[in-house]
mmCIF file of C-alpha atoms in Angstrom:
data_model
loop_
_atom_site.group_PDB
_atom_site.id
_atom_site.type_symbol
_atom_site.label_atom_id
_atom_site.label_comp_id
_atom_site.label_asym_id
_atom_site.label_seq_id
_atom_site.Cartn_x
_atom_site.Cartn_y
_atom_site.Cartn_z
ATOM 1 C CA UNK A 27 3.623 22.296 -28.153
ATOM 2 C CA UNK A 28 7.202 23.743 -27.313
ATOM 3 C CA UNK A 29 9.707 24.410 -30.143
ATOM 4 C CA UNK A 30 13.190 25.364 -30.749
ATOM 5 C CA UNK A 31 16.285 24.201 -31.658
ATOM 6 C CA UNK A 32 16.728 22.699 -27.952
ATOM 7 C CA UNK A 33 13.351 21.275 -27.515
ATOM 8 C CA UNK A 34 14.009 17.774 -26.942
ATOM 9 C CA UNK A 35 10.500 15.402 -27.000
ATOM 10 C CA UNK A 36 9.753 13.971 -23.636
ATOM 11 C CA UNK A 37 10.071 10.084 -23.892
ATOM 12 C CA UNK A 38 6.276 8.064 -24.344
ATOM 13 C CA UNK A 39 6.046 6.552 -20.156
ATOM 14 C CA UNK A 40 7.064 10.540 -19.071
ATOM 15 C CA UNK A 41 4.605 12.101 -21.489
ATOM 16 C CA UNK A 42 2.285 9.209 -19.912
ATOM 17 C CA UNK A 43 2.768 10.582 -16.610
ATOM 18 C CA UNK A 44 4.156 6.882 -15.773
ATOM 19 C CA UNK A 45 7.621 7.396 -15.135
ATOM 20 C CA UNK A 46 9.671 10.260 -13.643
ATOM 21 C CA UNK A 47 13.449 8.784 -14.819
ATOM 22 C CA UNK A 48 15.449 10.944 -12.964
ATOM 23 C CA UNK A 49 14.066 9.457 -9.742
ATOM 24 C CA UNK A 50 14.314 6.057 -11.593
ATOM 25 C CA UNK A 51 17.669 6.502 -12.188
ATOM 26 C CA UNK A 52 18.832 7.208 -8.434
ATOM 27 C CA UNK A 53 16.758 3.844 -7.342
ATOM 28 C CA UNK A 54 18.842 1.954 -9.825
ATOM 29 C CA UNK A 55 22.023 2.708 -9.140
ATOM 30 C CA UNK A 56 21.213 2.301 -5.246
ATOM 31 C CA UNK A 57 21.481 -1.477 -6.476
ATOM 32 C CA UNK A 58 18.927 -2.168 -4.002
ATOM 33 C CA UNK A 59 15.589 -3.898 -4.646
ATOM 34 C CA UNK A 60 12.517 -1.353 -4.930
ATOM 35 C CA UNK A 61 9.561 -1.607 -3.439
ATOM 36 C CA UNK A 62 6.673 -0.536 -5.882
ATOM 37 C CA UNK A 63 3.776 1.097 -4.549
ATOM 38 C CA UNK A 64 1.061 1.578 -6.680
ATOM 39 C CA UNK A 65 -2.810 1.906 -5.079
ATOM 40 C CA UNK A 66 -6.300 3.110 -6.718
ATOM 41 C CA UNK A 67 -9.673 3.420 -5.089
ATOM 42 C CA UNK A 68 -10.592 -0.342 -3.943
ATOM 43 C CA UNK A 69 -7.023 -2.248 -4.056
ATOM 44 C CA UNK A 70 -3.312 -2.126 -3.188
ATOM 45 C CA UNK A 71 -0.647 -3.684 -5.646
ATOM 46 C CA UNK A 72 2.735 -4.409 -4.113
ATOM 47 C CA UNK A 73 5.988 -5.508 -6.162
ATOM 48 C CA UNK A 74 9.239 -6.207 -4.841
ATOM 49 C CA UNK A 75 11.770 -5.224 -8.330
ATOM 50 C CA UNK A 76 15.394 -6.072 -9.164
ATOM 51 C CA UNK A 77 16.605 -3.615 -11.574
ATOM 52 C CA UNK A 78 19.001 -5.517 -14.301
ATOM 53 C CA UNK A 79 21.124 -4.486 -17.982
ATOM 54 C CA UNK A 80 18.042 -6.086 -19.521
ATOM 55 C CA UNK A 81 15.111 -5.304 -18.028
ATOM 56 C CA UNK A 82 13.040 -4.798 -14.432
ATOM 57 C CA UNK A 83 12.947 -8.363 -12.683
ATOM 58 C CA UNK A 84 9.671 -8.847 -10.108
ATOM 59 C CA UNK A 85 11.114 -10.987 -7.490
ATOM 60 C CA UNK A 86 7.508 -10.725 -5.656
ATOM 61 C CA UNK A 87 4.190 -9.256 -5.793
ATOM 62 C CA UNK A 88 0.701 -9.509 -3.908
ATOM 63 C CA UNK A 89 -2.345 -7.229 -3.865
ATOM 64 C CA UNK A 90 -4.530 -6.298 -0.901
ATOM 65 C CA UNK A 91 -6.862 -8.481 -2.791
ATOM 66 C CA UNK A 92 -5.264 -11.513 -1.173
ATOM 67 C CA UNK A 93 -6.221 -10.146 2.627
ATOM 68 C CA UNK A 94 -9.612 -12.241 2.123
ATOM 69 C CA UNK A 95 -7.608 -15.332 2.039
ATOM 70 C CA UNK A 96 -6.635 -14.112 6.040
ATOM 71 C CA UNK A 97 -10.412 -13.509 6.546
ATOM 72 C CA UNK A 98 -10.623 -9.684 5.817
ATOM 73 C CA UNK A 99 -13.916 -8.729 5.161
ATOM 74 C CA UNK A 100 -13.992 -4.668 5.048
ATOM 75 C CA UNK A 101 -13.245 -2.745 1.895
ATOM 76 C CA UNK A 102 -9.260 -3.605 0.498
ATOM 77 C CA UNK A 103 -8.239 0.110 -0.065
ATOM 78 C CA UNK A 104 -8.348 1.710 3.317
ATOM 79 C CA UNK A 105 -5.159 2.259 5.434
ATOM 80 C CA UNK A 106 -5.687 -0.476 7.898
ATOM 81 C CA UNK A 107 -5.611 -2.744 4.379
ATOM 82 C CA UNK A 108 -2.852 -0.951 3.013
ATOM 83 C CA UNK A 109 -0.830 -1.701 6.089
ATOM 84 C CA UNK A 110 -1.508 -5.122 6.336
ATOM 85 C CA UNK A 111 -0.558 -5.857 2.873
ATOM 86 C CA UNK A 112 2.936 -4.083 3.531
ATOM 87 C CA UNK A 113 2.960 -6.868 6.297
ATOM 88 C CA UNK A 114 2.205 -9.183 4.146
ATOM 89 C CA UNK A 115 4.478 -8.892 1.459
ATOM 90 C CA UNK A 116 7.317 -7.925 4.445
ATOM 91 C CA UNK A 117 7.576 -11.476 5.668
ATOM 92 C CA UNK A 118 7.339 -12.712 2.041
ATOM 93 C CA UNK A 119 10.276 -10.708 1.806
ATOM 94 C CA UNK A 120 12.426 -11.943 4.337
ATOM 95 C CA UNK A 121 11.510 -15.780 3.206
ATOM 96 C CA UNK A 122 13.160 -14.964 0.294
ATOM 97 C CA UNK A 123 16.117 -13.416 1.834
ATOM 98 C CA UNK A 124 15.311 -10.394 0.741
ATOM 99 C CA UNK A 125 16.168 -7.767 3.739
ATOM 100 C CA UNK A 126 16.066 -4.345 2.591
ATOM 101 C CA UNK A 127 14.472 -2.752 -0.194
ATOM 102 C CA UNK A 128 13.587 1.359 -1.080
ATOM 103 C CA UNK A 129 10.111 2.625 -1.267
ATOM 104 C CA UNK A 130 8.772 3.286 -5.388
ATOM 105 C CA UNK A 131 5.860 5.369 -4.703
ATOM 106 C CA UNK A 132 5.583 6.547 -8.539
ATOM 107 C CA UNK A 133 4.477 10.167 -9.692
ATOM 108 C CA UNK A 134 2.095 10.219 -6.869
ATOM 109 C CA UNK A 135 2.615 13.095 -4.305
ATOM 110 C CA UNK A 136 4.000 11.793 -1.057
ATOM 111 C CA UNK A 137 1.223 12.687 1.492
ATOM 112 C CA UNK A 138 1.979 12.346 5.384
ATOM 113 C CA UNK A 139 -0.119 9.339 6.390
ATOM 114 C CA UNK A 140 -1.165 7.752 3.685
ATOM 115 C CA UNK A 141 -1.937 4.370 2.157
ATOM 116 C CA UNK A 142 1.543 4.391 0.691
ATOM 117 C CA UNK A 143 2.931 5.176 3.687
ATOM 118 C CA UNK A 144 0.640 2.606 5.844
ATOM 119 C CA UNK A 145 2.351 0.059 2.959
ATOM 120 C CA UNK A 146 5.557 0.735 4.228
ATOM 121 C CA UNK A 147 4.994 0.905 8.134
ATOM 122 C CA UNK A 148 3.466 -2.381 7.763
ATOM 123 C CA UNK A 149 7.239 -3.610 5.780
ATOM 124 C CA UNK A 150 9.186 -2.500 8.436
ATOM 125 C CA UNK A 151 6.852 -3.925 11.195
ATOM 126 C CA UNK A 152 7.772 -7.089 9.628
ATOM 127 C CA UNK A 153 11.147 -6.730 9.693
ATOM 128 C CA UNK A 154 12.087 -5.521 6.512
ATOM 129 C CA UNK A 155 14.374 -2.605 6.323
ATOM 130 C CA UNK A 156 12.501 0.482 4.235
ATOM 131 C CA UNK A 157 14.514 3.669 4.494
ATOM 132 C CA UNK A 158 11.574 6.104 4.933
ATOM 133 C CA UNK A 159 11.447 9.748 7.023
ATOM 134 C CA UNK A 160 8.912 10.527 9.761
ATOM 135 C CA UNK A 161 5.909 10.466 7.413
ATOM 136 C CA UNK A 162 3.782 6.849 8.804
ATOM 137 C CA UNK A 163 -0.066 7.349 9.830
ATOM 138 C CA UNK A 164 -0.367 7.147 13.819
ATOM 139 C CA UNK A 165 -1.405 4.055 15.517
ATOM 140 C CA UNK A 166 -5.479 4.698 15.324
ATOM 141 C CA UNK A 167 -5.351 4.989 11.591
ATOM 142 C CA UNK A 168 -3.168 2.016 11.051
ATOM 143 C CA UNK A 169 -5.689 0.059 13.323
ATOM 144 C CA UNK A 170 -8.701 1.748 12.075
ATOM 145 C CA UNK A 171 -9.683 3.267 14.755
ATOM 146 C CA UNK A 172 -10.599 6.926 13.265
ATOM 147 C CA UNK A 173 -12.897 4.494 10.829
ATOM 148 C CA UNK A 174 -14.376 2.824 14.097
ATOM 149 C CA UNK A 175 -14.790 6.103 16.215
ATOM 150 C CA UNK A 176 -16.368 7.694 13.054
ATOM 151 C CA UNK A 177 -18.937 4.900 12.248
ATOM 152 C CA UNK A 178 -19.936 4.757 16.049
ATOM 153 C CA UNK A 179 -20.580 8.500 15.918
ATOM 154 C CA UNK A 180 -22.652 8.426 12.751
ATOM 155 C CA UNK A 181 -25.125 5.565 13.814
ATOM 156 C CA UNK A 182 -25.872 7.648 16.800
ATOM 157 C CA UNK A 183 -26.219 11.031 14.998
ATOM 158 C CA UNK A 184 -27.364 9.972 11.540
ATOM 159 C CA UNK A 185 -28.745 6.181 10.959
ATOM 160 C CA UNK A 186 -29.311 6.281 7.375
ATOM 161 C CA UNK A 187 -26.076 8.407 6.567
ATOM 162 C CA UNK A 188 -24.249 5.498 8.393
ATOM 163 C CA UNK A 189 -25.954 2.477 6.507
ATOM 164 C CA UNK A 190 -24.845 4.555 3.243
ATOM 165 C CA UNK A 191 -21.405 5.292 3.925
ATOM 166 C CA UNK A 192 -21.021 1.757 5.344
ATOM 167 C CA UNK A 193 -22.448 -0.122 2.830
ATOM 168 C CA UNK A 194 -19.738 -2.081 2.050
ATOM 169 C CA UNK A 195 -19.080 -3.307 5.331
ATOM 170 C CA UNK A 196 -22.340 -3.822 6.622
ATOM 171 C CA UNK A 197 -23.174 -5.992 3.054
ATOM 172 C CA UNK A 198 -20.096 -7.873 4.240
ATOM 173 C CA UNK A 199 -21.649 -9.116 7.825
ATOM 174 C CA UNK A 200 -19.412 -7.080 9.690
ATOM 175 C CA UNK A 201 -19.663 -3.657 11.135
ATOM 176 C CA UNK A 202 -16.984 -0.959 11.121
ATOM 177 C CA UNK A 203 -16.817 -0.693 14.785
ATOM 178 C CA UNK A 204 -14.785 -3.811 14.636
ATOM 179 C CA UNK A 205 -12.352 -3.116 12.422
ATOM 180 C CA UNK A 206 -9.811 -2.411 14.946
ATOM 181 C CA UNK A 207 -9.922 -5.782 15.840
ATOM 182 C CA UNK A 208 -10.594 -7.445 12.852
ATOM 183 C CA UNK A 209 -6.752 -5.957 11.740
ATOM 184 C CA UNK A 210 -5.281 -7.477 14.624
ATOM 185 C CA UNK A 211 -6.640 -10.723 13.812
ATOM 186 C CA UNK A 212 -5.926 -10.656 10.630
ATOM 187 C CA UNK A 213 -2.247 -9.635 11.463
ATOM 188 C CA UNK A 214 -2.193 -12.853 13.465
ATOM 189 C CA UNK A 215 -3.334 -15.045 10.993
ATOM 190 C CA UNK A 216 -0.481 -13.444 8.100
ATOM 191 C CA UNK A 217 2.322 -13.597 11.226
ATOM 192 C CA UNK A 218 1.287 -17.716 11.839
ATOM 193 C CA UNK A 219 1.305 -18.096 8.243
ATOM 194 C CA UNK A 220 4.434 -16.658 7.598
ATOM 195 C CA UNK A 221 6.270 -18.660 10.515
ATOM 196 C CA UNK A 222 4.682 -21.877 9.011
ATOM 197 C CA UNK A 223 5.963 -21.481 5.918
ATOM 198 C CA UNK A 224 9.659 -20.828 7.767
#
């Protein structure tokens, strides 16, 4: 451990490797809700978070969990699902009057094309304003069409490999060569949803 008369003892979240506060500190005083992205292997959580004197307000939150309630059957921690639950949680948004927000990604490294970066294509494709540079997957991974392509390819080459890999989906009744269209309909469904509950 460091010592010295200047050695100052990270505080407990920063020592956690929870909390960078120098980045927290510039999305507070934007005054701007943040969107909080926060993913592990199977799910995407989503938070929309007022900063105030006395404490972090959550004004929303959803998971890619919820996607099943839209009729998604394939696994919730992909890009296609990350993407839909930015849509999801962008029209929430807006029925709250909520219009603009800034992207929380964490301590995690921001990766070109990722999940967290699928979560915040899929905000602004719902019309919510997320300030973000030219870092969004292309159009085939937000549909799931490398997934598609990829399973197609490996029941032709490798049968067994395939029913491994896919296991999940194929358990599920569905195979991966539709997920491309599975996301649209599922997009659909959280687009009619949203303009019923206007």
């Amino acid at each position: 451990m460091a010592k010295g008369p200047r050695y100052r003892v990270p505080l407990k979240r920063r020592r956690e490797n929870k909390t960078n506060y120098h980045k927290r500190r510039v999305m507070v005083l934007a005054k701007t809700p943040r969107l909080v992205i926060r993913r592990s292997q199977k799910y995407v959580t989503l938070q929309i978070i007022e900063a105030l004197p006395q404490g972090d307000h959550t004004l929303l939150a959803t998971t890619s969990k919820k996607l099943s309630e839209y009729g998604w059957k394939s696994p919730s921690g992909n890009i296609p699902a990350a993407y839909l639950t930015g849509v999801m949680i962008g029209y929430q948004a807006q029925s709250k009057g909520i219009s603009e927000v800034i992207p929380d990604i964490g301590l995690r490294r921001a990766s070109p094309g990722s999940r967290v970066f699928a979560v915040i294509k899929g905000a602004q494709d719902a019309g919510l304003n997320v300030p973000c540079g030219k870092m969004m997957p292309d159009d085939l991974r937000i549909t799931g069409q490398h997934i598609a392509s990829y399973a197609e390819t490996l029941m032709q080459t490798a049968p067994i490999e395939y029913e491994q890999r896919f296991s999940q989906y194929i358990s599920a009744g569905i195979k991966p060569q539709e997920l491309p269209t599975q996301v649209e309909k599922v997009k659909a469904k959280i687009i009619q949803q949203s303009e019923k509950e206007d």
